Structure formats: structure tokens, C-alpha cells
Coordinates of C-alpha atoms in Angstrom, one line a residue:
M167 CA -47.6 -5.7 -14.1
D168 CA -45.1 -4.3 -16.5
G169 CA -42.1 -6.6 -16.7
S170 CA -39.9 -3.7 -17.9
K171 CA -40.0 -2.3 -14.4
L172 CA -38.2 -5.4 -13.2
V173 CA -35.0 -4.1 -14.8
T174 CA -35.2 -0.4 -14.5
R175 CA -36.8 -0.2 -11.1
P176 CA -35.5 -3.1 -9.0
F177 CA -37.8 -4.1 -6.2
S178 CA -36.0 -2.8 -3.1
M179 CA -34.7 -5.4 -0.7
M180 CA -36.2 -8.3 -2.6
R181 CA -34.7 -7.2 -5.8
A182 CA -31.3 -6.4 -4.5
F183 CA -31.2 -9.0 -1.7
L184 CA -33.4 -11.8 -2.8
G185 CA -30.6 -14.2 -2.0
T186 CA -30.3 -12.8 1.5
E187 CA -34.1 -12.9 2.1
A188 CA -34.3 -16.5 0.9
A189 CA -31.2 -17.7 2.8
G190 CA -32.6 -16.0 5.9
G191 CA -35.7 -18.2 5.4
F192 CA -33.6 -21.3 5.5
V193 CA -31.8 -20.1 8.7
L194 CA -35.3 -19.4 10.2
I195 CA -36.4 -22.9 9.3
A196 CA -33.3 -24.4 11.0
A197 CA -33.9 -22.3 14.1
A198 CA -37.5 -23.5 14.4
V199 CA -36.6 -27.1 13.9
T200 CA -33.8 -26.8 16.5
A201 CA -36.1 -25.1 19.0
M202 CA -38.6 -28.0 18.7
A203 CA -35.8 -30.5 19.1
V204 CA -34.4 -28.8 22.2
A205 CA -37.8 -28.3 23.8
N206 CA -38.5 -32.0 23.6
S207 CA -35.0 -33.1 24.7
P208 CA -33.3 -33.4 28.1
L209 CA -32.2 -29.8 27.5
S210 CA -35.8 -28.6 27.7
S211 CA -35.6 -27.3 31.3
A212 CA -32.5 -25.3 30.5
Y213 CA -34.1 -24.0 27.3
F214 CA -37.3 -22.7 29.0
G215 CA -35.5 -21.6 32.1
T216 CA -33.0 -19.5 30.2
L217 CA -35.8 -17.8 28.2
H218 CA -37.5 -16.7 31.4
E219 CA -34.4 -15.5 33.3
K220 CA -34.5 -11.8 34.1
W221 CA -32.1 -9.4 32.5
G222 CA -32.4 -5.8 33.4
G223 CA -36.0 -6.3 34.7
L224 CA -37.2 -8.2 31.6
S225 CA -37.0 -11.9 30.8
L226 CA -34.7 -12.9 27.9
L227 CA -37.9 -13.9 25.9
H228 CA -39.3 -10.4 26.6
W229 CA -36.1 -8.8 25.3
V230 CA -36.2 -10.9 22.1
N231 CA -39.9 -10.2 21.5
D232 CA -40.1 -6.6 22.5
G233 CA -36.5 -5.5 21.9
L234 CA -34.9 -7.3 19.0
M235 CA -38.1 -7.6 17.1
A236 CA -38.4 -3.8 17.2
L237 CA -35.6 -3.9 14.7
F238 CA -37.6 -6.4 12.6
F239 CA -40.5 -4.0 12.6
L240 CA -38.1 -1.2 11.8
I241 CA -37.2 -3.1 8.6
V242 CA -40.9 -3.7 7.9
G243 CA -41.6 0.0 8.2
L244 CA -38.6 1.0 6.0
E245 CA -39.8 -1.4 3.4
I246 CA -43.4 -0.1 3.5
K247 CA -42.2 3.5 3.2
R248 CA -39.9 2.8 0.3
E249 CA -42.4 0.8 -1.7
A250 CA -45.1 3.3 -1.1
I251 CA -43.0 6.2 -2.2
D252 CA -40.8 4.8 -4.9
G253 CA -41.4 1.1 -5.5
Q254 CA -43.9 -1.5 -6.4
L255 CA -46.7 0.2 -4.3
A256 CA -45.9 3.8 -5.5
R257 CA -49.0 4.0 -7.8
W258 CA -52.6 3.2 -7.0
S259 CA -52.7 0.9 -10.0
D260 CA -49.7 -1.0 -8.6
R261 CA -51.3 -1.3 -5.2
L262 CA -54.7 -2.6 -6.3
L263 CA -53.9 -6.3 -7.1
P264 CA -51.6 -7.1 -4.2
G265 CA -53.5 -4.8 -1.9
L266 CA -56.9 -6.4 -2.4
A267 CA -55.3 -9.9 -2.5
A268 CA -53.6 -9.2 0.9
A269 CA -56.9 -7.8 2.4
A270 CA -58.8 -10.9 1.3
G271 CA -55.9 -13.1 2.5
V272 CA -56.4 -11.5 6.0
A273 CA -60.2 -11.5 6.1
V274 CA -60.9 -15.1 5.0
P275 CA -58.4 -16.8 7.5
A276 CA -59.8 -14.6 10.3
L277 CA -63.3 -15.6 9.4
I278 CA -62.5 -19.3 9.3
Y279 CA -60.7 -19.1 12.7
A280 CA -63.6 -17.1 14.2
A281 CA -66.2 -19.5 12.9
I282 CA -64.4 -22.5 14.5
N283 CA -63.8 -20.7 17.8
R284 CA -67.0 -18.7 18.0
H285 CA -68.2 -20.3 21.2
D286 CA -65.2 -19.5 23.3
P287 CA -64.4 -15.8 23.8
A288 CA -60.9 -16.6 25.2
N289 CA -60.0 -18.5 22.0
L290 CA -61.4 -15.8 19.8
R291 CA -58.6 -13.5 20.9
G292 CA -56.4 -15.5 18.5
W293 CA -58.5 -14.6 15.4
A294 CA -55.5 -12.7 13.8
I295 CA -53.0 -15.5 14.2
P296 CA -53.6 -17.2 10.7
T297 CA -53.8 -13.8 8.9
A298 CA -50.0 -13.3 8.5
T299 CA -47.5 -14.3 5.7
D300 CA -43.9 -15.0 6.5
I301 CA -42.0 -13.5 3.6
A302 CA -38.6 -15.0 4.5
F303 CA -40.1 -18.6 4.6
A304 CA -42.1 -18.0 1.4
L305 CA -39.1 -16.5 -0.6
G306 CA -37.0 -19.4 0.7
I307 CA -39.4 -21.8 -1.0
L308 CA -39.3 -19.8 -4.2
A309 CA -35.5 -19.8 -4.1
L310 CA -35.6 -23.6 -4.3
L311 CA -37.7 -23.4 -7.4
G312 CA -35.3 -21.1 -9.2
K313 CA -36.4 -20.0 -12.7
R314 CA -39.6 -22.2 -12.6
V315 CA -41.3 -19.1 -11.0
P316 CA -41.3 -15.9 -13.0
T317 CA -39.9 -12.8 -11.3
S318 CA -43.3 -11.0 -11.5
L319 CA -44.7 -13.6 -9.1
K320 CA -41.8 -13.1 -6.7
I321 CA -42.6 -9.4 -6.8
F322 CA -46.3 -10.1 -6.3
L323 CA -45.7 -12.3 -3.3
T324 CA -43.4 -9.7 -1.8
A325 CA -45.9 -6.9 -2.3
V326 CA -48.7 -9.0 -0.8
A327 CA -46.5 -9.9 2.2
I328 CA -45.5 -6.2 2.7
I329 CA -49.2 -5.1 2.7
D330 CA -49.9 -8.1 4.9
D331 CA -47.3 -6.8 7.4
L332 CA -48.9 -3.4 7.4
I333 CA -52.3 -4.8 8.2
A334 CA -50.7 -6.9 10.9
V335 CA -49.2 -3.8 12.5
L336 CA -52.6 -2.1 12.5
I337 CA -54.2 -5.2 14.0
I338 CA -51.6 -5.3 16.8
A339 CA -52.2 -1.6 17.5
L340 CA -56.0 -1.7 17.5
F341 CA -56.8 -5.1 18.9
Y342 CA -53.9 -6.2 21.2
T343 CA -53.5 -3.1 23.3
D344 CA -55.3 -3.3 26.6
E345 CA -54.2 -0.3 28.8
I346 CA -52.5 2.8 27.7
N347 CA -50.1 5.0 29.8
L348 CA -50.9 8.4 28.3
L349 CA -47.8 10.0 29.8
A350 CA -45.5 7.4 28.2
L351 CA -47.4 7.6 25.0
G352 CA -47.1 11.4 25.0
G353 CA -43.3 11.0 25.4
A354 CA -43.2 8.7 22.4
G355 CA -45.3 11.3 20.5
L356 CA -42.8 14.0 21.3
G357 CA -39.9 11.8 20.2
L358 CA -41.6 11.2 16.9
A359 CA -42.3 14.9 16.5
L360 CA -38.6 15.6 17.1
L361 CA -37.7 13.0 14.4
V362 CA -40.1 14.7 11.9
I363 CA -38.3 18.0 12.6
V364 CA -34.9 16.4 12.1
N365 CA -36.2 14.9 8.8
R366 CA -37.5 18.3 7.7
R367 CA -34.2 19.9 8.5
G368 CA -32.6 17.6 6.0
V369 CA -30.4 15.7 8.5
M370 CA -28.8 12.8 6.6
A371 CA -26.8 11.3 9.4
L372 CA -28.3 8.2 10.9
W373 CA -27.4 8.6 14.5
P374 CA -30.1 11.2 15.4
Y375 CA -32.8 8.8 14.1
L376 CA -31.3 5.9 15.9
L377 CA -30.7 7.7 19.2
I378 CA -34.1 9.4 19.3
G379 CA -35.7 6.3 18.0
A380 CA -34.4 4.3 21.0
G381 CA -36.0 6.9 23.3
V382 CA -39.3 6.4 21.4
W383 CA -39.0 2.6 21.8
L384 CA -38.5 3.0 25.6
C385 CA -41.6 5.2 25.9
V386 CA -43.7 2.9 23.8
L387 CA -42.5 0.0 26.0
Q388 CA -44.0 1.7 29.0
S389 CA -47.1 2.9 27.2
G390 CA -49.1 -0.3 27.0
I391 CA -48.8 -0.4 23.2
H392 CA -46.5 -3.1 22.0
A393 CA -43.0 -1.8 21.9
T394 CA -42.3 -3.2 18.4
L395 CA -44.7 -0.8 16.9
A396 CA -42.1 1.9 17.7
G397 CA -39.9 0.4 15.0
V398 CA -42.6 1.0 12.3
A399 CA -43.3 4.6 13.6
V400 CA -39.6 5.5 13.6
A401 CA -39.1 4.1 10.1
M402 CA -41.7 6.5 8.7
T403 CA -39.4 9.4 9.8
V404 CA -36.2 8.2 8.1
P405 CA -35.5 10.2 4.9
L406 CA -35.6 8.6 1.5
T407 CA -33.7 10.6 -1.1
R408 CA -33.6 9.9 -4.8
T409 CA -31.3 10.6 -7.7
P410 CA -32.3 11.0 -11.4
G411 CA -32.8 7.6 -13.1
R412 CA -32.5 5.6 -9.9
P413 CA -35.2 4.5 -7.5
D414 CA -33.1 5.7 -4.5
A415 CA -29.7 7.2 -3.7
A416 CA -27.0 5.1 -2.2
T417 CA -26.4 7.9 0.3
S418 CA -30.1 8.0 1.4
P419 CA -30.5 7.3 5.2
L420 CA -33.3 4.9 4.5
Y421 CA -31.2 3.0 2.0
R422 CA -28.2 2.8 4.3
L423 CA -30.2 1.8 7.3
E424 CA -32.2 -0.8 5.5
H425 CA -29.2 -2.4 3.8
G426 CA -27.1 -2.2 7.0
L427 CA -29.8 -3.8 9.2
H428 CA -31.2 -6.4 6.8
P429 CA -28.5 -9.1 7.1
W430 CA -28.6 -8.8 10.9
V431 CA -32.4 -9.1 10.9
A432 CA -32.5 -12.0 8.4
Y433 CA -29.6 -14.0 9.8
A434 CA -29.7 -13.2 13.5
I435 CA -32.8 -11.4 14.9
V436 CA -35.6 -13.3 13.2
P437 CA -33.9 -16.7 13.7
A438 CA -33.4 -15.8 17.4
F439 CA -37.1 -15.0 17.6
G440 CA -37.9 -18.3 15.9
F441 CA -35.7 -20.2 18.3
A442 CA -37.1 -18.5 21.3
N443 CA -40.8 -18.9 20.3
A444 CA -41.1 -22.1 18.3
G445 CA -40.2 -24.5 21.1
V446 CA -43.2 -26.5 22.2
Q447 CA -43.2 -29.5 24.4
L448 CA -45.1 -32.2 22.6
A449 CA -45.4 -34.5 25.7
G450 CA -49.1 -34.8 26.4
F451 CA -50.2 -33.8 22.9
S452 CA -52.0 -36.4 20.8
P453 CA -53.0 -36.3 17.1
G454 CA -56.6 -35.7 18.3
D455 CA -55.5 -32.5 20.0
L456 CA -55.0 -31.0 16.5
F457 CA -58.8 -31.0 16.1
Q458 CA -59.3 -28.7 19.1
P459 CA -60.6 -25.3 18.1
V460 CA -57.4 -23.2 18.4
P461 CA -55.0 -25.4 16.4
L462 CA -57.7 -26.4 13.9
G463 CA -58.7 -22.8 13.3
V464 CA -55.0 -21.8 12.8
V465 CA -54.3 -24.7 10.4
L466 CA -57.4 -24.2 8.3
G467 CA -57.0 -20.4 8.4
L468 CA -53.4 -20.6 7.1
F469 CA -53.8 -23.4 4.6
L470 CA -57.4 -22.9 3.3
G471 CA -58.1 -19.3 4.2
K472 CA -55.0 -17.8 2.7
Q473 CA -55.2 -19.6 -0.6
L474 CA -59.0 -19.0 -1.0
G475 CA -58.8 -15.3 -0.2
I476 CA -55.8 -14.4 -2.3
F477 CA -56.5 -16.6 -5.3
A478 CA -60.2 -15.6 -5.4
A479 CA -59.3 -11.9 -5.2
V480 CA -56.7 -12.1 -8.1
R481 CA -59.1 -14.1 -10.2
L482 CA -61.9 -11.7 -9.6
L483 CA -59.9 -8.6 -10.3
V484 CA -58.4 -10.0 -13.5
G485 CA -61.7 -11.4 -14.6
C486 CA -63.3 -8.0 -14.2
G487 CA -60.6 -6.2 -16.1
L488 CA -59.5 -4.2 -13.1
A489 CA -56.0 -5.7 -13.0
E490 CA -53.6 -7.7 -15.2
R491 CA -52.3 -11.1 -14.3
P492 CA -48.6 -10.9 -13.2
R493 CA -46.4 -11.1 -16.4
D494 CA -45.5 -14.5 -17.7
S495 CA -47.5 -16.3 -15.0
S496 CA -50.1 -19.0 -15.4
W497 CA -53.1 -19.5 -13.1
S498 CA -51.6 -22.6 -11.6
Q499 CA -48.5 -20.6 -10.7
I500 CA -50.6 -17.9 -9.1
Y501 CA -52.4 -20.6 -7.1
G502 CA -49.1 -22.0 -6.0
V503 CA -48.0 -18.6 -4.7
A504 CA -51.4 -18.2 -2.9
L505 CA -50.6 -21.4 -1.2
L506 CA -47.2 -20.2 -0.1
C507 CA -48.9 -17.1 1.5
G508 CA -50.2 -19.6 4.0
I509 CA -46.7 -19.8 5.6
G510 CA -47.4 -17.6 8.6
F511 CA -44.5 -18.3 10.9
T512 CA -42.9 -15.2 12.3
M513 CA -45.8 -12.8 12.6
S514 CA -48.3 -15.6 13.5
L515 CA -46.1 -16.6 16.4
F516 CA -45.8 -13.0 17.4
I517 CA -49.5 -12.4 17.4
G518 CA -50.1 -15.7 19.2
G519 CA -48.0 -14.5 22.0
L520 CA -49.9 -11.3 22.2
A521 CA -53.3 -13.0 22.1
F522 CA -52.7 -15.8 24.6
G523 CA -49.6 -14.9 26.5
D524 CA -46.3 -16.8 26.6
G525 CA -46.3 -20.3 28.2
T526 CA -50.1 -20.7 28.1
L527 CA -51.8 -23.9 26.9
Q528 CA -53.6 -21.9 24.3
N529 CA -50.4 -20.4 22.9
D530 CA -48.8 -23.8 22.8
A531 CA -51.8 -25.1 20.9
A532 CA -51.6 -22.1 18.5
K533 CA -47.9 -22.8 17.9
I534 CA -48.6 -26.4 16.9
G535 CA -51.3 -25.1 14.5
I536 CA -48.9 -22.5 13.1
L537 CA -46.1 -25.0 12.5
L538 CA -48.4 -27.6 11.0
G539 CA -50.4 -25.1 8.8
S540 CA -47.3 -23.4 7.6
T541 CA -45.6 -26.7 6.8
I542 CA -48.6 -28.0 4.8
A543 CA -48.9 -24.7 2.9
A544 CA -45.1 -24.7 2.1
L545 CA -45.2 -28.3 0.8
A546 CA -48.4 -27.8 -1.2
G547 CA -47.2 -24.5 -2.6
F548 CA -43.8 -26.1 -3.6
A549 CA -45.5 -29.1 -5.2
V550 CA -47.9 -26.9 -7.3
L551 CA -45.2 -24.5 -8.4
R552 CA -42.8 -27.4 -9.2
F553 CA -45.2 -29.0 -11.7
A554 CA -47.3 -25.9 -12.7
R555 CA -47.6 -25.0 -16.4
K556 CA -45.5 -21.9 -17.1
G557 CA -47.3 -18.8 -18.3
K558 CA -46.5 -17.4 -21.7
T559 CA -48.1 -14.0 -21.8
S560 CA -49.6 -11.5 -19.3
G561 CA -53.1 -10.4 -19.2
H562 CA -56.4 -12.2 -18.8

């Protein structure tokens, strides 16, 4: 990676809002810890009861997971579009290292989980749970390390996580959709077609994209495809305009929407999701239960699978001369970042709910695995990066 790009072409939200992203990770951690405390306190009945109260035909938990999280996926889609058009992933040479690292970081954890749960088809539905990386958590850990970690590795981690999110979106669409309402799906398609026309007409106001996008979300909600995927689809239609010498224009609809939504998503929506989904009652769980196939597969997938897949892919690509090591980084620092990619909180919880259903024993076991695996990966990654030798030059 060319370090000069770090100055002339800042890396979208991470470059401009690294502090926000990292701080959002700390808020998410606090929300998860609070949820676990409340779920195992005298307030547990009120906690779970409130989450399952009906509001407008849907439970509060459903509104959080299918409604608010659509805005999270909208941010994910905007980030993917921006980076693919005019950012870290704009050129195929830029996509190769994080792209193959992300792919290996998805495949190896999935294979580990599948190997451990191969004898139980019901458990196998959770194969995608340990494949995700939580960028807010990971950047929160990097923020604690300050200048000990070169900027190039923060960019590499963010690029891997963005591609990881894209793969997760495809997994949700392909493997966690059971029945499809073609009429509702057709309505969503018409809404997206209208958004494309609005884009082609050069409309720069945000309200048409948001208004029509809300209609697309409603249709997708009724279609059988998970409603949050509407956020990614709508994001692809929001215009990104550029000005000479700058990666984007401040008046660009994508720029305004992304920067306007990001603090709300980082500080409110994702923590709300964490609080609503991280609560697990530990009564009845014993240390031996961690060795049951579901939690064991999740823990080993996140902690071992992520680091093995990502670090091996980077080592292979650099060793073969197909890519350069991130600038000013050492191999021990790259290994530390590969460990941090095993923090799979937000998307892992989300996929777990889709795979097993809210409130099931399997989902609770998966949550325990996610929390434990992510914690081990975070602590190990922090320790390695804290004491890792700093890199002096880029290359092999």
C-alpha cells in the first residue's frame, strides 16, 4: 500500500471519523456488558418482557433487528459503494490483499464450525456466525493502542471488515432466506428501479432517496428476504459526486447521508442492537457447556479461524509477490490485526438470530460463544500489538 494515499485520499469514514468509530466501539462494549448484567439480575423478566412487547404488530426486538439495523446496513452499503468507486477498494490492485484476506477469514472459520457441528443439521445452520468482523469493536481496540499501530494497518483492517460485511450481506441473502413473496419482492424491485431513475436524473436532494427507500424497506420486510438488506440495496442508488483533487464533494448526497447517519448508528443504533441481543441468562450454564458443538464452533471459528485465514492469506500473497505488506508494519503487527478480526460481535449476533431464532437454546449458546470468542480475540490481539516489533519499511 502506498502510504502517500493516507494523506491525499483519506479513507472515508475511518479516515475522517476514526475517533467516532472507535468511540462507538466502546459504547457498544458498554451496552453488551450492561445487557449481560441486566439479563442476570432481578430485572431480567422486565428486560426480556419489554423486548418481546408488540409495537405496531412487531416486537420491540423485531423493530431493532429489522428496522433500526436497516440503517446500519445502509451505512455498510454507503461505505462499500464509496470505497469501491473512489477509495481504498477503487483499484483491483487495492482490493487484492484485503479481498483475499477477507475471503480466507470467512472460509476458514466456517469450515471449523462446520467440522465441529457436522453431525447435527440444525446446528449447521449457524456455520456463518463466526465469519464476521465487528469493525467498531476492532477499531476501538486499535484506538487504545494509539501510534503503536501504523495507519496502514488501520486501513487494512477497515478494508477487510468492509469486504467481510459485503460477504455477510451475500450470505444472509443466499442462505438465510426461506420463503419469498414475489409480489412484495417485485414492489421492492420497482422502488429500486425508481431510485435508479432518480439517480440518473441527477437529483441531489436526499429526501427522495429516503422516502422511496422506506417503501423499499417495507416491501422487503414482507418479501421473506431479511429487511435489513434493503439498506444495502438503497445505498447503491445514492449518488456519489466528486470534485477535482478531492475524493468526494461535501455536497454529495452519499457524503451528506453517510456523515449525517454515522454518529447515530455508532452511538445509538448499534449499541441498542447490542443491548437488545447480547443479554443471555447464564443460570443453568456451566463451564462444560462451552464445549458443546455450537459455542465451541463459534469460539474456535472466531479465535482460530479468523487469524489463520487472514494471516495465512497475507503471508502467501506477499510471499508470492502478488501484494506488498502494509506500509511500516511488521509481521507480528499484521498477526495482531488478524487476531482482532476475530471480534465478531454485531454481525455474528445478527446472523445467529437468523440461523437459530431469537430466544432458542441454540441462539443463547451461540451468543455465549460469540462473547467468549470475541473477548479472547480482543485480548490476544491487544497483547500482540502492544508488544509487537514495529515495522520499518514496507514490502516483503
